[in-house]
Amino acid sequence: MTRFDVIIAGGSLNGSTLALALAQGGARVAVVDKLPTPTQLSSDFDGRCYALALASQRLLAALGLWEGVVDDAQPINHVKTGDGRAGEGPLGGFLHLDGAEIDEGLMGYMVEDRHLRPVLLKAMESTPRITVMAGQEIVAQEAGPGAVTVTLASGEQLAASLLVGADGRGSPTAQRAGISRTTSDYGQTALTCAVAHELPHGDTAHQFFMPSGPLAILPLKGNRSSIVWSESHARAEELAAASDEAFLEALRPVFGDFLGPIRLAGQRFAYPLNLTVTDAIIAPRLALVGDAAQGIHPIAGQGLNQGLRDVATLAEVITQARRRGEDIGNPLVLERHRAWRSFDRTALTAATDGFNRLFSNDNPLLRSVRDVGVDIVASLPDLRQRFIREAAGLTGDLPRLLQGRPL
Ligand SMILES: Cc1cc2nc3c(=O)[nH]c(=O)nc-3n(C[C@H](O)[C@H](O)[C@H](O)COP(=O)(O)OP(=O)(O)OC[C@H]3O[C@@H](n4cnc5c(N)ncnc54)[C@H](O)[C@@H]3O)c2cc1C
């Protein structure tokens, strides 16, 4: 049986970043993903574009990965949010957050999945301490006093001091460990694609709150933006099945004309949305990171950022424990990770859930409550600055990688 320090179940964005961070700290890591690598690299695999907070960008820089991404990354200097109504497009009453109001000068970057994923997967392949086992599924795990043993569908067995579940929403690893989760359907599906427009976006991310769900228009390189358009499942299904031209016809009045004429600039993708949160993020010789621990609404573009906070925290806790000669699967070590992540995990999950419920409706009472909220934030520079720092991921007790410092 091959022995590692850590086995990671799931080698997508969070699993691969964690593997690279742990390897930087000296650990020997196995990454098992049921998908073959070419599937993850194919052009129609994932149409998402991520609003990466500045702290997440710093993590990628500290791991030596940012130089592979930077040329395709679009800075986000402004965030504008406001109400909108189907058929009327965006309405007035914007809250404008300007990155120039904080010392760092910007809030983050937009990065397309097709540019980020290959950088992570290639970096894993060229890191001697990482063994990638792609196209292999974990079917069983057993935590013992000195090691956790993992069985693959092929029958092969691996052992390690710690198993990490980075295997996404509904994580089979969490399930096998008996960790329960609470899941609730938002009744919404996010439609996402890139659009080209005539006018420049001015490095600005827009979020319009429509009664059926938010529409985000996020700047990409050139005169292009990525949209994340949340609609009811039934309406989204219709739109997903429509021709490109019919889809654009439906999008135009929602998008508005502030960027001039628009056209599709890539494939369309659909993601049904739910909130899924586990009751625990640790168990004997097990820790969970990313969507495996909490899958949230994309309303604030925070899911991956939150996952990378899990990654940075766990990598630091494990690396320090190894340097001290501790057993990294020891409950006391894992408890440090749980305690460090506890507040941020609960606060952000509740905030994104609350925002979506407050903003995805046309109730006049809730509309006036949020208008007052927006006016208050807009009129108080200190509060506005706090929101900007939150969006940039710069608040709280940040682990070293999120400060841009190596482990
Ligand atoms: C429309 C949309 C827009 C978004 N925009 C943003 C944004 O702007 N900013 C942001 O921060 N976040 C955003 N998010 C959230 C972000 O996409 C997710 O949080 C992130 O991709 C989760 O990555 P992950 O690695 O945790 O999980 P996943 O990507 O789900 O990966 C799980 C991996 O585990 C593997 N796996 C599963 N079961 C097994 C098994 N038994 N054995 C081995 N492997 C297994 C799978 O093959 C997969 O590769 C968005 C989400 C959506 C839906």
Tab-separated table of C-alpha atoms in Angstrom, residues 55-385:
chain	number	residue	atom	x	y	z
A	55	ALA	CA	-6.492	37.848	-1.292
A	56	SER	CA	-7.094	34.812	-3.556
A	57	GLN	CA	-4.853	36.366	-6.201
A	58	ARG	CA	-2.164	36.778	-3.534
A	59	LEU	CA	-2.479	33.098	-2.657
A	60	LEU	CA	-1.941	32.140	-6.305
A	61	ALA	CA	1.067	34.484	-6.431
A	62	ALA	CA	2.564	32.971	-3.249
A	63	LEU	CA	2.302	29.519	-4.854
A	64	GLY	CA	4.043	30.762	-8.038
A	65	LEU	CA	0.862	30.243	-10.104
A	66	TRP	CA	-0.212	33.804	-10.822
A	67	GLU	CA	2.366	34.364	-13.572
A	68	GLY	CA	0.558	31.675	-15.615
A	69	VAL	CA	-2.788	33.460	-15.215
A	70	VAL	CA	-1.988	37.173	-15.149
A	71	ASP	CA	-1.987	37.828	-18.908
A	72	ASP	CA	-5.596	36.642	-19.192
A	73	ALA	CA	-6.829	38.174	-15.909
A	74	GLN	CA	-9.024	41.268	-15.937
A	75	PRO	CA	-8.683	43.649	-12.952
A	76	ILE	CA	-11.896	44.603	-11.111
A	77	ASN	CA	-11.589	48.235	-10.059
A	78	HIS	CA	-15.260	49.035	-9.536
A	79	VAL	CA	-18.346	47.171	-8.352
A	80	LYS	CA	-21.775	48.659	-9.057
A	81	THR	CA	-24.952	47.102	-7.727
A	82	GLY	CA	-28.539	48.176	-8.185
A	83	ASP	CA	-32.104	47.060	-8.812
A	84	GLY	CA	-33.429	45.937	-12.165
A	85	ARG	CA	-36.706	44.675	-13.593
A	86	ALA	CA	-37.291	42.221	-16.412
A	87	GLY	CA	-38.211	44.139	-19.557
A	88	GLU	CA	-36.899	47.391	-18.072
A	89	GLY	CA	-33.257	46.403	-17.563
A	90	PRO	CA	-31.163	47.975	-14.838
A	91	LEU	CA	-32.846	50.787	-12.901
A	92	GLY	CA	-31.097	53.678	-11.123
A	93	GLY	CA	-29.972	53.752	-7.480
A	94	PHE	CA	-26.521	52.249	-7.780
A	95	LEU	CA	-24.178	51.489	-4.936
A	96	HIS	CA	-20.688	52.136	-6.320
A	97	LEU	CA	-17.662	50.540	-4.650
A	98	ASP	CA	-14.400	51.947	-6.011
A	99	GLY	CA	-11.136	50.027	-5.450
A	100	ALA	CA	-9.273	53.366	-5.383
A	101	GLU	CA	-10.801	53.956	-1.930
A	102	ILE	CA	-8.475	51.339	-0.386
A	103	ASP	CA	-4.653	51.379	-0.359
A	104	GLU	CA	-4.455	48.247	-2.530
A	105	GLY	CA	-6.221	50.143	-5.374
A	106	LEU	CA	-8.393	47.280	-6.675
A	107	MET	CA	-10.721	44.550	-5.423
A	108	GLY	CA	-9.625	41.560	-7.465
A	109	TYR	CA	-9.548	39.989	-10.895
A	110	MET	CA	-11.844	38.087	-13.248
A	111	VAL	CA	-10.269	34.814	-14.350
A	112	GLU	CA	-11.833	32.360	-16.788
A	113	ASP	CA	-11.940	28.696	-15.794
A	114	ARG	CA	-10.311	27.747	-19.104
A	115	HIS	CA	-7.269	29.845	-18.123
A	116	LEU	CA	-7.015	28.965	-14.412
A	117	ARG	CA	-7.633	25.204	-14.454
A	118	PRO	CA	-4.811	24.255	-16.887
A	119	VAL	CA	-2.299	26.264	-14.834
A	120	LEU	CA	-3.240	24.342	-11.667
A	121	LEU	CA	-3.291	20.910	-13.329
A	122	LYS	CA	0.048	21.456	-15.106
A	123	ALA	CA	1.671	22.714	-11.896
A	124	MET	CA	0.557	19.548	-10.072
A	125	GLU	CA	2.014	17.346	-12.791
A	126	SER	CA	5.389	19.066	-12.547
A	127	THR	CA	5.569	18.901	-8.726
A	128	PRO	CA	7.478	15.761	-7.657
A	129	ARG	CA	5.809	15.620	-4.220
A	130	ILE	CA	2.336	15.334	-5.845
A	131	THR	CA	0.989	12.084	-7.307
A	132	VAL	CA	-2.058	12.730	-9.526
A	133	MET	CA	-4.439	9.811	-9.913
A	134	ALA	CA	-6.965	11.111	-12.448
A	135	GLY	CA	-9.807	9.004	-13.806
A	136	GLN	CA	-9.945	7.054	-10.512
A	137	GLU	CA	-12.802	7.069	-8.053
A	138	ILE	CA	-12.572	6.659	-4.295
A	139	VAL	CA	-15.147	4.094	-3.182
A	140	ALA	CA	-14.252	3.496	0.472
A	141	GLN	CA	-12.262	5.037	3.332
A	142	GLU	CA	-11.435	3.925	6.826
A	143	ALA	CA	-9.880	6.019	9.578
A	144	GLY	CA	-7.627	4.071	11.951
A	145	PRO	CA	-5.432	5.041	14.888
A	146	GLY	CA	-2.279	5.692	12.803
A	147	ALA	CA	-3.607	6.253	9.271
A	148	VAL	CA	-6.602	6.602	7.016
A	149	THR	CA	-6.935	4.010	4.266
A	150	VAL	CA	-8.630	4.785	0.979
A	151	THR	CA	-9.833	2.224	-1.573
A	152	LEU	CA	-10.135	3.111	-5.263
A	153	ALA	CA	-12.662	1.582	-7.671
A	154	SER	CA	-9.725	-0.325	-9.214
A	155	GLY	CA	-9.186	-2.065	-5.847
A	156	GLU	CA	-5.905	-0.219	-5.236
A	157	GLN	CA	-5.447	1.037	-1.665
A	158	LEU	CA	-3.641	4.142	-0.441
A	159	ALA	CA	-2.821	5.248	3.091
A	160	ALA	CA	-2.102	8.673	4.610
A	161	SER	CA	-2.141	10.544	7.887
A	162	LEU	CA	-5.007	12.711	6.633
A	163	LEU	CA	-7.745	12.531	4.006
A	164	VAL	CA	-9.159	15.794	2.609
A	165	GLY	CA	-12.557	15.905	0.916
A	166	ALA	CA	-12.390	18.438	-1.937
A	167	ASP	CA	-14.952	16.483	-3.918
A	168	GLY	CA	-17.572	19.182	-4.382
A	169	ARG	CA	-21.251	19.612	-3.493
A	170	GLY	CA	-22.629	16.390	-2.034
A	171	SER	CA	-19.074	15.230	-1.231
A	172	PRO	CA	-19.040	11.391	-1.146
A	173	THR	CA	-16.067	11.636	1.245
A	174	ALA	CA	-18.147	13.574	3.793
A	175	GLN	CA	-21.036	11.173	3.296
A	176	ARG	CA	-18.869	8.105	3.928
A	177	ALA	CA	-17.542	9.734	7.111
A	178	GLY	CA	-21.133	10.126	8.350
A	179	ILE	CA	-21.075	13.956	8.170
A	180	SER	CA	-24.594	15.186	7.520
A	181	ARG	CA	-25.466	18.249	5.450
A	182	THR	CA	-28.329	20.664	5.075
A	183	THR	CA	-29.306	21.397	1.485
A	184	SER	CA	-31.961	23.765	0.215
A	185	ASP	CA	-32.874	24.439	-3.394
A	186	TYR	CA	-32.970	28.118	-4.413
A	187	GLY	CA	-35.460	27.333	-7.189
A	188	GLN	CA	-32.999	29.128	-9.484
A	189	THR	CA	-30.568	28.076	-12.212
A	190	ALA	CA	-27.603	30.252	-13.177
A	191	LEU	CA	-27.101	30.726	-16.902
A	192	THR	CA	-23.613	31.806	-17.768
A	193	CYS	CA	-21.765	32.781	-20.933
A	194	ALA	CA	-19.389	35.407	-22.291
A	195	VAL	CA	-20.795	38.322	-24.276
A	196	ALA	CA	-18.970	40.832	-26.458
A	197	HIS	CA	-20.115	44.476	-26.346
A	198	GLU	CA	-19.313	47.635	-28.249
A	199	LEU	CA	-18.406	49.922	-25.329
A	200	PRO	CA	-15.618	49.319	-22.779
A	201	HIS	CA	-16.695	47.959	-19.376
A	202	GLY	CA	-14.337	50.282	-17.504
A	203	ASP	CA	-13.041	47.413	-15.286
A	204	THR	CA	-16.451	47.407	-13.607
A	205	ALA	CA	-18.427	44.451	-12.232
A	206	HIS	CA	-22.196	45.029	-12.254
A	207	GLN	CA	-24.815	43.194	-10.264
A	208	PHE	CA	-28.487	43.905	-10.987
A	209	PHE	CA	-31.117	42.534	-8.642
A	210	MET	CA	-34.035	41.229	-10.690
A	211	PRO	CA	-37.169	39.838	-9.032
A	212	SER	CA	-36.426	36.328	-10.343
A	213	GLY	CA	-32.743	36.411	-9.355
A	214	PRO	CA	-29.582	38.470	-9.762
A	215	LEU	CA	-27.822	39.220	-13.046
A	216	ALA	CA	-24.070	39.755	-12.754
A	217	ILE	CA	-22.147	41.334	-15.625
A	218	LEU	CA	-18.472	40.777	-14.926
A	219	PRO	CA	-15.620	42.307	-16.930
A	220	LEU	CA	-13.321	40.098	-19.014
A	221	LYS	CA	-10.281	41.048	-21.119
A	222	GLY	CA	-11.196	43.244	-24.088
A	223	ASN	CA	-14.744	44.431	-24.705
A	224	ARG	CA	-16.188	41.222	-23.236
A	225	SER	CA	-18.089	40.365	-20.054
A	226	SER	CA	-19.193	37.183	-18.378
A	227	ILE	CA	-22.831	37.036	-17.322
A	228	VAL	CA	-24.261	35.018	-14.442
A	229	TRP	CA	-28.027	35.236	-14.920
A	230	SER	CA	-30.083	33.527	-12.215
A	231	GLU	CA	-33.629	32.654	-13.283
A	232	SER	CA	-36.315	30.266	-12.028
A	233	HIS	CA	-35.565	26.644	-13.019
A	234	ALA	CA	-38.440	26.591	-15.536
A	235	ARG	CA	-37.478	29.871	-17.233
A	236	ALA	CA	-33.789	28.913	-17.248
A	237	GLU	CA	-34.601	25.578	-18.842
A	238	GLU	CA	-36.482	27.393	-21.617
A	239	LEU	CA	-33.618	29.841	-22.127
A	240	ALA	CA	-31.003	27.086	-22.117
A	241	ALA	CA	-32.934	25.215	-24.820
A	242	ALA	CA	-33.445	28.362	-26.941
A	243	SER	CA	-31.308	29.158	-29.983
A	244	ASP	CA	-28.440	31.620	-29.487
A	245	GLU	CA	-30.468	34.348	-31.207
A	246	ALA	CA	-33.590	33.718	-29.080
A	247	PHE	CA	-31.415	33.660	-25.939
A	248	LEU	CA	-29.883	37.014	-26.878
A	249	GLU	CA	-33.315	38.482	-27.588
A	250	ALA	CA	-34.354	37.535	-24.039
A	251	LEU	CA	-31.093	38.768	-22.518
A	252	ARG	CA	-30.964	42.199	-24.207
A	253	PRO	CA	-33.757	43.905	-22.192
A	254	VAL	CA	-32.419	42.440	-18.937
A	255	PHE	CA	-28.815	43.384	-19.714
A	256	GLY	CA	-29.733	46.919	-20.790
A	257	ASP	CA	-27.874	49.015	-23.347
A	258	PHE	CA	-25.240	50.702	-21.176
A	259	LEU	CA	-22.456	48.727	-22.937
A	260	GLY	CA	-23.880	49.204	-26.451
A	261	PRO	CA	-25.012	46.317	-28.689
A	262	ILE	CA	-24.140	42.822	-27.357
A	263	ARG	CA	-23.512	39.431	-28.989
A	264	LEU	CA	-22.568	35.985	-27.671
A	265	ALA	CA	-18.827	35.373	-27.371
A	266	GLY	CA	-18.744	31.715	-26.334
A	267	GLN	CA	-20.720	28.666	-25.303
A	268	ARG	CA	-23.653	28.851	-22.868
A	269	PHE	CA	-23.722	26.850	-19.616
A	270	ALA	CA	-26.374	26.255	-16.906
A	271	TYR	CA	-25.847	25.538	-13.180
A	272	PRO	CA	-28.832	24.711	-10.898
A	273	LEU	CA	-28.330	26.572	-7.596
A	274	ASN	CA	-28.686	25.304	-4.069
A	275	LEU	CA	-27.233	25.990	-0.663
A	276	THR	CA	-25.515	22.981	0.854
A	277	VAL	CA	-23.647	23.156	4.141
A	278	THR	CA	-22.167	20.302	6.167
A	279	ASP	CA	-22.714	20.082	9.924
A	280	ALA	CA	-18.965	19.602	10.459
A	281	ILE	CA	-15.777	20.225	8.477
A	282	ILE	CA	-13.614	17.728	10.361
A	283	ALA	CA	-13.963	14.080	11.417
A	284	PRO	CA	-11.369	11.460	12.448
A	285	ARG	CA	-8.395	11.911	10.051
A	286	LEU	CA	-10.599	13.956	7.706
A	287	ALA	CA	-11.038	17.623	6.750
A	288	LEU	CA	-13.346	19.143	4.130
A	289	VAL	CA	-12.569	22.137	1.886
A	290	GLY	CA	-14.390	24.140	-0.792
A	291	ASP	CA	-17.831	23.174	-2.095
A	292	ALA	CA	-17.535	19.840	-0.254
A	293	ALA	CA	-17.885	21.845	2.982
A	294	GLN	CA	-20.184	24.630	1.794
A	295	GLY	CA	-21.724	25.276	-1.614
A	296	ILE	CA	-23.209	28.783	-1.717
A	297	HIS	CA	-25.160	31.028	-4.114
A	298	PRO	CA	-22.919	32.772	-6.674
A	299	ILE	CA	-24.626	36.126	-5.891
A	300	ALA	CA	-21.489	37.721	-4.466
A	301	GLY	CA	-18.956	35.643	-6.436
A	302	GLN	CA	-17.533	34.186	-3.230
A	303	GLY	CA	-17.708	30.353	-3.506
A	304	LEU	CA	-14.206	29.769	-4.808
A	305	ASN	CA	-12.787	32.576	-2.682
A	306	GLN	CA	-14.255	30.903	0.385
A	307	GLY	CA	-12.859	27.538	-0.742
A	308	LEU	CA	-9.417	29.086	-1.148
A	309	ARG	CA	-9.694	30.426	2.406
A	310	ASP	CA	-10.312	26.825	3.538
A	311	VAL	CA	-7.295	25.752	1.487
A	312	ALA	CA	-4.948	28.455	2.829
A	313	THR	CA	-5.987	27.776	6.420
A	314	LEU	CA	-5.691	23.990	6.241
A	315	ALA	CA	-2.354	24.186	4.406
A	316	GLU	CA	-0.931	26.456	7.106
A	317	VAL	CA	-2.244	24.370	10.021
A	318	ILE	CA	-0.919	21.129	8.486
A	319	THR	CA	2.454	22.585	7.494
A	320	GLN	CA	3.044	24.013	10.967
A	321	ALA	CA	2.022	20.695	12.566
A	322	ARG	CA	4.435	18.751	10.323
A	323	ARG	CA	7.259	21.148	11.188
A	324	ARG	CA	6.586	20.567	14.881
A	325	GLY	CA	6.586	16.794	14.326
A	326	GLU	CA	2.888	16.401	15.186
A	327	ASP	CA	0.627	13.743	13.659
A	328	ILE	CA	-1.277	15.856	11.090
A	329	GLY	CA	-4.401	13.704	11.388
A	330	ASN	CA	-4.528	14.245	15.152
A	331	PRO	CA	-7.892	15.694	16.326
A	332	LEU	CA	-6.099	18.586	18.058
A	333	VAL	CA	-4.476	19.627	14.774
A	334	LEU	CA	-7.760	19.385	12.857
A	335	GLU	CA	-9.537	21.344	15.577
A	336	ARG	CA	-7.219	24.319	14.839
A	337	HIS	CA	-8.482	24.288	11.258
A	338	ARG	CA	-12.127	24.061	12.356
A	339	ALA	CA	-11.792	26.894	14.863
A	340	TRP	CA	-9.978	29.190	12.390
A	341	ARG	CA	-12.605	28.675	9.659
A	342	SER	CA	-15.656	28.692	11.884
A	343	PHE	CA	-16.657	32.371	11.928
A	344	ASP	CA	-15.949	33.178	8.281
A	345	ARG	CA	-17.696	30.032	7.044
A	346	THR	CA	-20.870	30.726	9.025
A	347	ALA	CA	-20.924	34.471	8.332
A	348	LEU	CA	-20.392	34.285	4.573
A	349	THR	CA	-22.778	31.387	4.058
A	350	ALA	CA	-25.526	33.231	5.953
A	351	ALA	CA	-24.764	36.526	4.171
A	352	THR	CA	-24.974	35.141	0.618
A	353	ASP	CA	-28.151	33.240	1.494
A	354	GLY	CA	-29.707	36.355	3.064
A	355	PHE	CA	-28.697	38.630	0.161
A	356	ASN	CA	-30.271	36.309	-2.373
A	357	ARG	CA	-33.513	36.069	-0.407
A	358	LEU	CA	-33.648	39.831	0.197
A	359	PHE	CA	-32.801	40.840	-3.358
A	360	SER	CA	-34.482	38.150	-5.524
A	361	ASN	CA	-37.999	39.548	-5.292
A	362	ASP	CA	-40.200	42.491	-6.137
A	363	ASN	CA	-41.844	42.889	-2.728
A	364	PRO	CA	-42.249	46.696	-2.245
A	365	LEU	CA	-41.456	46.479	1.480
A	366	LEU	CA	-38.216	44.536	0.955
A	367	ARG	CA	-37.375	46.811	-1.976
A	368	SER	CA	-37.553	49.881	0.286
A	369	VAL	CA	-35.540	48.115	3.034
A	370	ARG	CA	-32.730	47.358	0.605
A	371	ASP	CA	-32.890	50.847	-0.930
A	372	VAL	CA	-32.373	52.316	2.538
A	373	GLY	CA	-29.505	49.836	3.149
A	374	VAL	CA	-27.856	50.800	-0.145
A	375	ASP	CA	-28.253	54.537	0.636
A	376	ILE	CA	-26.673	54.088	4.067
A	377	VAL	CA	-23.635	52.252	2.687
A	378	ALA	CA	-23.323	54.756	-0.179
A	379	SER	CA	-23.313	57.725	2.194
A	380	LEU	CA	-20.821	56.441	4.800
A	381	PRO	CA	-17.218	56.312	3.518
A	382	ASP	CA	-16.006	54.124	6.427
A	383	LEU	CA	-18.729	51.550	5.862
A	384	ARG	CA	-18.150	51.677	2.098
A	385	GLN	CA	-14.440	51.058	2.634
